[in-house]
Amino acid sequence: LAKTTQPISMDSYEGQEVNITCSHNNIATNDYITWYQQFPSQGPRFIIQGYKTKVTNEVASLFIPADRKSSTLSLPRVSLSDTAVYYCLVGDQGNTPLVFGKGTRLSVIA
Amino acid sequence: NAGVTQTPKFRVLKTGQSMTLLCAQDMNHEYMYWYRQDPGMGLRLIHYSVGEGTTAKGEVPDGYNVSRLKKQNFLLGLESAAPSQTSVYFCASSYNAEKMDTQYFGPGTRLTVL
């Protein structure tokens, strides 16, 4: 399983764009990159997933460079409600479930 | 659809007591998972199941047992609770495990062992 490294915490003001980068130097050819969001006292929920280049949905964008050794989750114009822990997961899962690390704790300040 | 539900939401046990946590999903998912989350930590996988009648160990299986007698239910048992098992327990399910299929999580069970 590819190991991921992401910042432990980040602070941002409301209305700013937030970029959280995840390093995964030993990503394998079949691996996908997935991000989950967890609010306090709730279970994680899926945000976005990608394999290469750029993926965008109504919540976020995911940028993956050509070498796929890192990825960046981009949250446009964050609000206080985006305060949460964000997890980066890498793998193809198969019969081996993914590993959640400690994630990045994002605090949005008014 | 209720999605993934967990019973109970809260529980307090004394050391040595036993209990079973129930996870139910109504999405016809093949895969189900039990995680624990300690304060300020990420999720750690306890056990998982790739289908009815199957179970497998995750990262931290010691002190826990599981059963998947029905596709929609995944039970987590603590035979002799210890204070180290005080945690929030999350259940999740996914349709399958191919290509990083999305996991859907339940609301969690907060367990305190005194």
PDB file of C-alpha atoms in Angstrom:
ATOM      1  CA  LEU A   1       0.000   0.000   0.000  1.00  0.00           C
ATOM      2  CA  ALA A   2       1.281   3.414  -0.916  1.00  0.00           C
ATOM      3  CA  LYS A   3       2.079   5.518   2.128  1.00  0.00           C
ATOM      4  CA  THR A   4       0.741   9.052   2.189  1.00  0.00           C
ATOM      5  CA  THR A   5       2.064  12.170   3.873  1.00  0.00           C
ATOM      6  CA  GLN A   6      -0.051  15.271   4.403  1.00  0.00           C
ATOM      7  CA  PRO A   7       0.168  18.276   6.716  1.00  0.00           C
ATOM      8  CA  ILE A   8      -1.215  17.751  10.193  1.00  0.00           C
ATOM      9  CA  SER A   9      -3.119  21.018  10.237  1.00  0.00           C
ATOM     10  CA  MET A  10      -3.918  24.132   8.224  1.00  0.00           C
ATOM     11  CA  ASP A  11      -5.684  27.390   8.960  1.00  0.00           C
ATOM     12  CA  SER A  12      -7.542  29.549   6.482  1.00  0.00           C
ATOM     13  CA  TYR A  13      -9.823  32.569   6.446  1.00  0.00           C
ATOM     14  CA  GLU A  14     -13.300  32.368   5.066  1.00  0.00           C
ATOM     15  CA  GLY A  15     -13.554  32.983   1.340  1.00  0.00           C
ATOM     16  CA  GLN A  16     -10.034  31.842   0.568  1.00  0.00           C
ATOM     17  CA  GLU A  17      -9.057  28.922  -1.625  1.00  0.00           C
ATOM     18  CA  VAL A  18      -7.424  26.107   0.328  1.00  0.00           C
ATOM     19  CA  ASN A  19      -5.006  23.623  -1.180  1.00  0.00           C
ATOM     20  CA  ILE A  20      -4.027  20.510   0.747  1.00  0.00           C
ATOM     21  CA  THR A  21      -1.186  18.507  -0.736  1.00  0.00           C
ATOM     22  CA  CYS A  22      -0.646  14.808  -0.205  1.00  0.00           C
ATOM     23  CA  SER A  23       2.615  13.046  -1.020  1.00  0.00           C
ATOM     24  CA  HIS A  24       2.556   9.427  -2.174  1.00  0.00           C
ATOM     25  CA  ASN A  25       5.960   8.692  -3.668  1.00  0.00           C
ATOM     26  CA  ASN A  26       5.457   4.935  -4.023  1.00  0.00           C
ATOM     27  CA  ILE A  27       2.081   5.047  -5.730  1.00  0.00           C
ATOM     28  CA  ALA A  28       1.489   2.015  -7.943  1.00  0.00           C
ATOM     29  CA  THR A  29       0.178   1.941 -11.481  1.00  0.00           C
ATOM     30  CA  ASN A  30      -3.245   0.652 -10.453  1.00  0.00           C
ATOM     31  CA  ASP A  31      -3.660   3.007  -7.496  1.00  0.00           C
ATOM     32  CA  TYR A  32      -6.341   5.667  -7.325  1.00  0.00           C
ATOM     33  CA  ILE A  33      -6.253   8.742  -5.085  1.00  0.00           C
ATOM     34  CA  THR A  34      -9.267   9.407  -2.904  1.00  0.00           C
ATOM     35  CA  TRP A  35     -10.079  12.147  -0.417  1.00  0.00           C
ATOM     36  CA  TYR A  36     -12.506  11.918   2.485  1.00  0.00           C
ATOM     37  CA  GLN A  37     -13.817  14.648   4.782  1.00  0.00           C
ATOM     38  CA  GLN A  38     -14.724  14.140   8.427  1.00  0.00           C
ATOM     39  CA  PHE A  39     -16.674  16.598  10.538  1.00  0.00           C
ATOM     40  CA  PRO A  40     -16.489  16.363  14.338  1.00  0.00           C
ATOM     41  CA  SER A  41     -18.573  13.523  15.775  1.00  0.00           C
ATOM     42  CA  GLN A  42     -19.389  12.150  12.318  1.00  0.00           C
ATOM     43  CA  GLY A  43     -18.059   9.408  10.094  1.00  0.00           C
ATOM     44  CA  PRO A  44     -15.914  10.343   7.084  1.00  0.00           C
ATOM     45  CA  ARG A  45     -17.585  11.037   3.778  1.00  0.00           C
ATOM     46  CA  PHE A  46     -16.231  10.763   0.258  1.00  0.00           C
ATOM     47  CA  ILE A  47     -15.222  14.021  -1.420  1.00  0.00           C
ATOM     48  CA  ILE A  48     -13.419  13.212  -4.635  1.00  0.00           C
ATOM     49  CA  GLN A  49     -11.352  10.586  -6.419  1.00  0.00           C
ATOM     50  CA  GLY A  50      -8.959  10.660  -9.327  1.00  0.00           C
ATOM     51  CA  TYR A  51      -6.332   8.732 -11.220  1.00  0.00           C
ATOM     52  CA  LYS A  52      -4.506  11.400 -13.192  1.00  0.00           C
ATOM     53  CA  THR A  53      -4.708  15.043 -14.327  1.00  0.00           C
ATOM     54  CA  LYS A  54      -7.625  16.966 -12.889  1.00  0.00           C
ATOM     55  CA  VAL A  55     -10.990  16.025 -11.489  1.00  0.00           C
ATOM     56  CA  THR A  56     -13.636  18.516 -10.423  1.00  0.00           C
ATOM     57  CA  ASN A  57     -16.996  18.104  -8.753  1.00  0.00           C
ATOM     58  CA  GLU A  58     -19.391  20.397  -6.930  1.00  0.00           C
ATOM     59  CA  VAL A  59     -17.332  20.255  -3.745  1.00  0.00           C
ATOM     60  CA  ALA A  60     -13.665  20.276  -4.732  1.00  0.00           C
ATOM     61  CA  SER A  61     -11.013  19.818  -7.373  1.00  0.00           C
ATOM     62  CA  LEU A  62      -8.232  17.264  -7.357  1.00  0.00           C
ATOM     63  CA  PHE A  63      -4.998  17.983  -9.183  1.00  0.00           C
ATOM     64  CA  ILE A  64      -2.649  15.108  -9.973  1.00  0.00           C
ATOM     65  CA  PRO A  65       0.658  15.782 -11.763  1.00  0.00           C
ATOM     66  CA  ALA A  66       1.950  13.511 -14.472  1.00  0.00           C
ATOM     67  CA  ASP A  67       4.258  11.531 -12.151  1.00  0.00           C
ATOM     68  CA  ARG A  68       1.351  10.977  -9.706  1.00  0.00           C
ATOM     69  CA  LYS A  69       3.701  11.155  -6.717  1.00  0.00           C
ATOM     70  CA  SER A  70       1.570  13.820  -5.117  1.00  0.00           C
ATOM     71  CA  SER A  71      -1.911  15.239  -5.357  1.00  0.00           C
ATOM     72  CA  THR A  72      -3.592  18.441  -4.263  1.00  0.00           C
ATOM     73  CA  LEU A  73      -7.117  18.810  -2.977  1.00  0.00           C
ATOM     74  CA  SER A  74      -8.440  22.282  -3.730  1.00  0.00           C
ATOM     75  CA  LEU A  75     -11.407  23.740  -1.863  1.00  0.00           C
ATOM     76  CA  PRO A  76     -12.650  26.966  -3.452  1.00  0.00           C
ATOM     77  CA  ARG A  77     -13.793  29.831  -1.225  1.00  0.00           C
ATOM     78  CA  VAL A  78     -13.976  27.939   2.044  1.00  0.00           C
ATOM     79  CA  SER A  79     -16.560  28.713   4.689  1.00  0.00           C
ATOM     80  CA  LEU A  80     -16.685  27.962   8.404  1.00  0.00           C
ATOM     81  CA  SER A  81     -18.586  24.776   7.590  1.00  0.00           C
ATOM     82  CA  ASP A  82     -15.537  23.403   5.771  1.00  0.00           C
ATOM     83  CA  THR A  83     -13.734  23.059   9.100  1.00  0.00           C
ATOM     84  CA  ALA A  84     -12.999  19.339   9.194  1.00  0.00           C
ATOM     85  CA  VAL A  85     -10.306  16.696   8.898  1.00  0.00           C
ATOM     86  CA  TYR A  86      -9.362  15.747   5.350  1.00  0.00           C
ATOM     87  CA  TYR A  87      -7.892  12.326   4.575  1.00  0.00           C
ATOM     88  CA  CYS A  88      -5.880  11.349   1.505  1.00  0.00           C
ATOM     89  CA  LEU A  89      -5.977   7.656   0.612  1.00  0.00           C
ATOM     90  CA  VAL A  90      -4.066   5.884  -2.118  1.00  0.00           C
ATOM     91  CA  GLY A  91      -4.518   2.362  -3.375  1.00  0.00           C
ATOM     92  CA  ASP A  92      -6.522   0.097  -5.606  1.00  0.00           C
ATOM     93  CA  GLN A  93      -8.129  -1.512  -2.606  1.00  0.00           C
ATOM     94  CA  GLY A  94      -8.767  -4.887  -4.198  1.00  0.00           C
ATOM     95  CA  ASN A  95      -9.007  -7.295  -1.303  1.00  0.00           C
ATOM     96  CA  THR A  96      -6.904  -5.127   0.992  1.00  0.00           C
ATOM     97  CA  PRO A  97      -8.778  -2.217   2.510  1.00  0.00           C
ATOM     98  CA  LEU A  98      -7.301   1.249   2.492  1.00  0.00           C
ATOM     99  CA  VAL A  99      -5.493   2.850   5.379  1.00  0.00           C
ATOM    100  CA  PHE A 100      -6.687   6.132   6.832  1.00  0.00           C
ATOM    101  CA  GLY A 101      -3.830   8.214   8.238  1.00  0.00           C
ATOM    102  CA  LYS A 102      -4.255  11.078  10.703  1.00  0.00           C
ATOM    103  CA  GLY A 103      -5.413  13.430   7.969  1.00  0.00           C
ATOM    104  CA  THR A 104      -5.154  17.213   7.778  1.00  0.00           C
ATOM    105  CA  ARG A 105      -7.161  19.245  10.255  1.00  0.00           C
ATOM    106  CA  LEU A 106      -8.449  22.339   8.442  1.00  0.00           C
ATOM    107  CA  SER A 107      -9.643  25.226  10.573  1.00  0.00           C
ATOM    108  CA  VAL A 108     -11.527  28.000   8.804  1.00  0.00           C
ATOM    109  CA  ILE A 109     -11.513  31.318  10.612  1.00  0.00           C
ATOM    110  CA  ALA A 110     -14.059  34.101  10.165  1.00  0.00           C
TER     111      ALA A 110
ATOM    112  CA  ASN B   1     -32.573   4.466   2.252  1.00  0.00           C
ATOM    113  CA  ALA B   2     -31.194   4.707   5.753  1.00  0.00           C
ATOM    114  CA  GLY B   3     -27.664   4.060   4.494  1.00  0.00           C
ATOM    115  CA  VAL B   4     -25.407   2.724   7.244  1.00  0.00           C
ATOM    116  CA  THR B   5     -26.820   2.602  10.756  1.00  0.00           C
ATOM    117  CA  GLN B   6     -25.098   1.676  13.997  1.00  0.00           C
ATOM    118  CA  THR B   7     -26.543   0.470  17.278  1.00  0.00           C
ATOM    119  CA  PRO B   8     -26.076   1.657  19.994  1.00  0.00           C
ATOM    120  CA  LYS B   9     -24.934   5.282  19.693  1.00  0.00           C
ATOM    121  CA  PHE B  10     -23.389   5.378  23.156  1.00  0.00           C
ATOM    122  CA  ARG B  11     -22.385   2.741  25.679  1.00  0.00           C
ATOM    123  CA  VAL B  12     -20.521   2.589  28.964  1.00  0.00           C
ATOM    124  CA  LEU B  13     -19.019  -0.715  30.052  1.00  0.00           C
ATOM    125  CA  LYS B  14     -17.084  -1.904  33.039  1.00  0.00           C
ATOM    126  CA  THR B  15     -13.794  -3.692  32.518  1.00  0.00           C
ATOM    127  CA  GLY B  16     -14.413  -7.335  31.710  1.00  0.00           C
ATOM    128  CA  GLN B  17     -17.950  -6.898  30.412  1.00  0.00           C
ATOM    129  CA  SER B  18     -18.901  -7.977  26.928  1.00  0.00           C
ATOM    130  CA  MET B  19     -21.004  -6.322  24.280  1.00  0.00           C
ATOM    131  CA  THR B  20     -21.888  -6.427  20.599  1.00  0.00           C
ATOM    132  CA  LEU B  21     -22.077  -3.480  18.240  1.00  0.00           C
ATOM    133  CA  LEU B  22     -24.439  -3.821  15.322  1.00  0.00           C
ATOM    134  CA  CYS B  23     -23.934  -2.303  11.900  1.00  0.00           C
ATOM    135  CA  ALA B  24     -26.630  -2.482   9.249  1.00  0.00           C
ATOM    136  CA  GLN B  25     -26.671  -1.262   5.660  1.00  0.00           C
ATOM    137  CA  ASP B  26     -29.528  -1.216   3.184  1.00  0.00           C
ATOM    138  CA  MET B  27     -27.519  -0.519   0.027  1.00  0.00           C
ATOM    139  CA  ASN B  28     -26.836  -4.155  -0.881  1.00  0.00           C
ATOM    140  CA  HIS B  29     -23.116  -3.585  -0.404  1.00  0.00           C
ATOM    141  CA  GLU B  30     -20.738  -6.519  -0.475  1.00  0.00           C
ATOM    142  CA  TYR B  31     -17.970  -5.030   1.653  1.00  0.00           C
ATOM    143  CA  MET B  32     -18.271  -3.924   5.262  1.00  0.00           C
ATOM    144  CA  TYR B  33     -15.695  -2.544   7.686  1.00  0.00           C
ATOM    145  CA  TRP B  34     -15.227  -1.755  11.355  1.00  0.00           C
ATOM    146  CA  TYR B  35     -12.889   1.083  12.365  1.00  0.00           C
ATOM    147  CA  ARG B  36     -11.965   2.664  15.660  1.00  0.00           C
ATOM    148  CA  GLN B  37     -10.969   6.275  16.115  1.00  0.00           C
ATOM    149  CA  ASP B  38      -9.191   7.532  19.183  1.00  0.00           C
ATOM    150  CA  PRO B  39      -9.065  11.247  20.070  1.00  0.00           C
ATOM    151  CA  GLY B  40      -7.005  13.231  17.572  1.00  0.00           C
ATOM    152  CA  MET B  41      -6.206  10.126  15.572  1.00  0.00           C
ATOM    153  CA  GLY B  42      -7.176   8.787  12.210  1.00  0.00           C
ATOM    154  CA  LEU B  43      -9.274   5.707  11.675  1.00  0.00           C
ATOM    155  CA  ARG B  44      -7.752   2.294  12.247  1.00  0.00           C
ATOM    156  CA  LEU B  45      -9.272  -0.767  10.647  1.00  0.00           C
ATOM    157  CA  ILE B  46     -10.280  -3.514  13.085  1.00  0.00           C
ATOM    158  CA  HIS B  47     -11.904  -6.147  10.880  1.00  0.00           C
ATOM    159  CA  TYR B  48     -13.588  -6.221   7.527  1.00  0.00           C
ATOM    160  CA  SER B  49     -15.725  -8.489   5.385  1.00  0.00           C
ATOM    161  CA  VAL B  50     -15.723  -8.975   1.627  1.00  0.00           C
ATOM    162  CA  GLY B  51     -19.031 -10.776   1.591  1.00  0.00           C
ATOM    163  CA  GLU B  52     -21.621 -12.681   3.577  1.00  0.00           C
ATOM    164  CA  GLY B  53     -20.018 -15.344   5.729  1.00  0.00           C
ATOM    165  CA  THR B  54     -16.484 -13.961   5.362  1.00  0.00           C
ATOM    166  CA  THR B  55     -14.353 -11.876   7.704  1.00  0.00           C
ATOM    167  CA  ALA B  56     -10.740 -10.773   7.782  1.00  0.00           C
ATOM    168  CA  LYS B  57      -8.399  -8.999  10.204  1.00  0.00           C
ATOM    169  CA  GLY B  58      -7.415  -5.388   9.802  1.00  0.00           C
ATOM    170  CA  GLU B  59      -4.709  -3.338  11.516  1.00  0.00           C
ATOM    171  CA  VAL B  60      -5.887  -3.703  15.116  1.00  0.00           C
ATOM    172  CA  PRO B  61      -7.980  -6.900  15.477  1.00  0.00           C
ATOM    173  CA  ASP B  62      -6.881  -8.024  18.942  1.00  0.00           C
ATOM    174  CA  GLY B  63      -9.662  -8.063  21.524  1.00  0.00           C
ATOM    175  CA  TYR B  64     -12.427  -7.980  18.928  1.00  0.00           C
ATOM    176  CA  ASN B  65     -14.432 -10.543  17.009  1.00  0.00           C
ATOM    177  CA  VAL B  66     -16.809 -10.069  14.115  1.00  0.00           C
ATOM    178  CA  SER B  67     -19.497 -11.946  12.255  1.00  0.00           C
ATOM    179  CA  ARG B  68     -21.271 -11.417   8.941  1.00  0.00           C
ATOM    180  CA  LEU B  69     -24.120 -13.926   8.934  1.00  0.00           C
ATOM    181  CA  LYS B  70     -26.299 -11.732   6.762  1.00  0.00           C
ATOM    182  CA  LYS B  71     -25.140  -9.527   3.930  1.00  0.00           C
ATOM    183  CA  GLN B  72     -26.690  -6.433   5.414  1.00  0.00           C
ATOM    184  CA  ASN B  73     -25.327  -6.832   8.941  1.00  0.00           C
ATOM    185  CA  PHE B  74     -21.818  -6.774  10.393  1.00  0.00           C
ATOM    186  CA  LEU B  75     -21.419  -7.351  14.116  1.00  0.00           C
ATOM    187  CA  LEU B  76     -18.449  -6.330  16.226  1.00  0.00           C
ATOM    188  CA  GLY B  77     -18.005  -8.083  19.545  1.00  0.00           C
ATOM    189  CA  LEU B  78     -15.920  -7.306  22.583  1.00  0.00           C
ATOM    190  CA  GLU B  79     -15.646 -10.410  24.737  1.00  0.00           C
ATOM    191  CA  SER B  80     -13.892  -8.813  27.706  1.00  0.00           C
ATOM    192  CA  ALA B  81     -13.776  -5.042  27.465  1.00  0.00           C
ATOM    193  CA  ALA B  82     -10.648  -3.148  28.522  1.00  0.00           C
ATOM    194  CA  PRO B  83     -10.134   0.595  29.109  1.00  0.00           C
ATOM    195  CA  SER B  84      -7.859   0.643  26.043  1.00  0.00           C
ATOM    196  CA  GLN B  85     -10.939  -0.094  23.954  1.00  0.00           C
ATOM    197  CA  THR B  86     -12.511   3.216  24.866  1.00  0.00           C
ATOM    198  CA  SER B  87     -12.990   4.802  21.484  1.00  0.00           C
ATOM    199  CA  VAL B  88     -15.446   5.822  18.799  1.00  0.00           C
ATOM    200  CA  TYR B  89     -16.308   2.934  16.519  1.00  0.00           C
ATOM    201  CA  PHE B  90     -17.325   3.505  12.915  1.00  0.00           C
ATOM    202  CA  CYS B  91     -18.824   1.020  10.542  1.00  0.00           C
ATOM    203  CA  ALA B  92     -18.613   1.466   6.778  1.00  0.00           C
ATOM    204  CA  SER B  93     -19.719  -0.356   3.675  1.00  0.00           C
ATOM    205  CA  SER B  94     -18.906  -0.279  -0.020  1.00  0.00           C
ATOM    206  CA  TYR B  95     -20.436  -1.917  -3.054  1.00  0.00           C
ATOM    207  CA  ASN B  96     -17.206  -3.668  -3.830  1.00  0.00           C
ATOM    208  CA  ALA B  97     -13.525  -2.994  -3.492  1.00  0.00           C
ATOM    209  CA  GLU B  98     -12.670  -2.509  -7.119  1.00  0.00           C
ATOM    210  CA  LYS B  99     -11.134   0.745  -8.159  1.00  0.00           C
ATOM    211  CA  MET B 100     -11.408   2.344  -4.778  1.00  0.00           C
ATOM    212  CA  ASP B 101     -15.163   2.124  -4.460  1.00  0.00           C
ATOM    213  CA  THR B 102     -16.578   4.742  -2.127  1.00  0.00           C
ATOM    214  CA  GLN B 103     -17.024   3.773   1.490  1.00  0.00           C
ATOM    215  CA  TYR B 104     -20.183   4.941   3.243  1.00  0.00           C
ATOM    216  CA  PHE B 105     -19.833   5.454   6.974  1.00  0.00           C
ATOM    217  CA  GLY B 106     -22.279   5.164   9.826  1.00  0.00           C
ATOM    218  CA  PRO B 107     -22.686   7.812  12.555  1.00  0.00           C
ATOM    219  CA  GLY B 108     -20.442   6.022  15.029  1.00  0.00           C
ATOM    220  CA  THR B 109     -20.748   4.399  18.445  1.00  0.00           C
ATOM    221  CA  ARG B 110     -19.042   6.099  21.364  1.00  0.00           C
ATOM    222  CA  LEU B 111     -17.831   3.425  23.800  1.00  0.00           C
ATOM    223  CA  THR B 112     -16.360   4.105  27.212  1.00  0.00           C
ATOM    224  CA  VAL B 113     -14.823   1.305  29.251  1.00  0.00           C
ATOM    225  CA  LEU B 114     -14.331   2.087  32.917  1.00  0.00           C
TER     226      LEU B 114
END
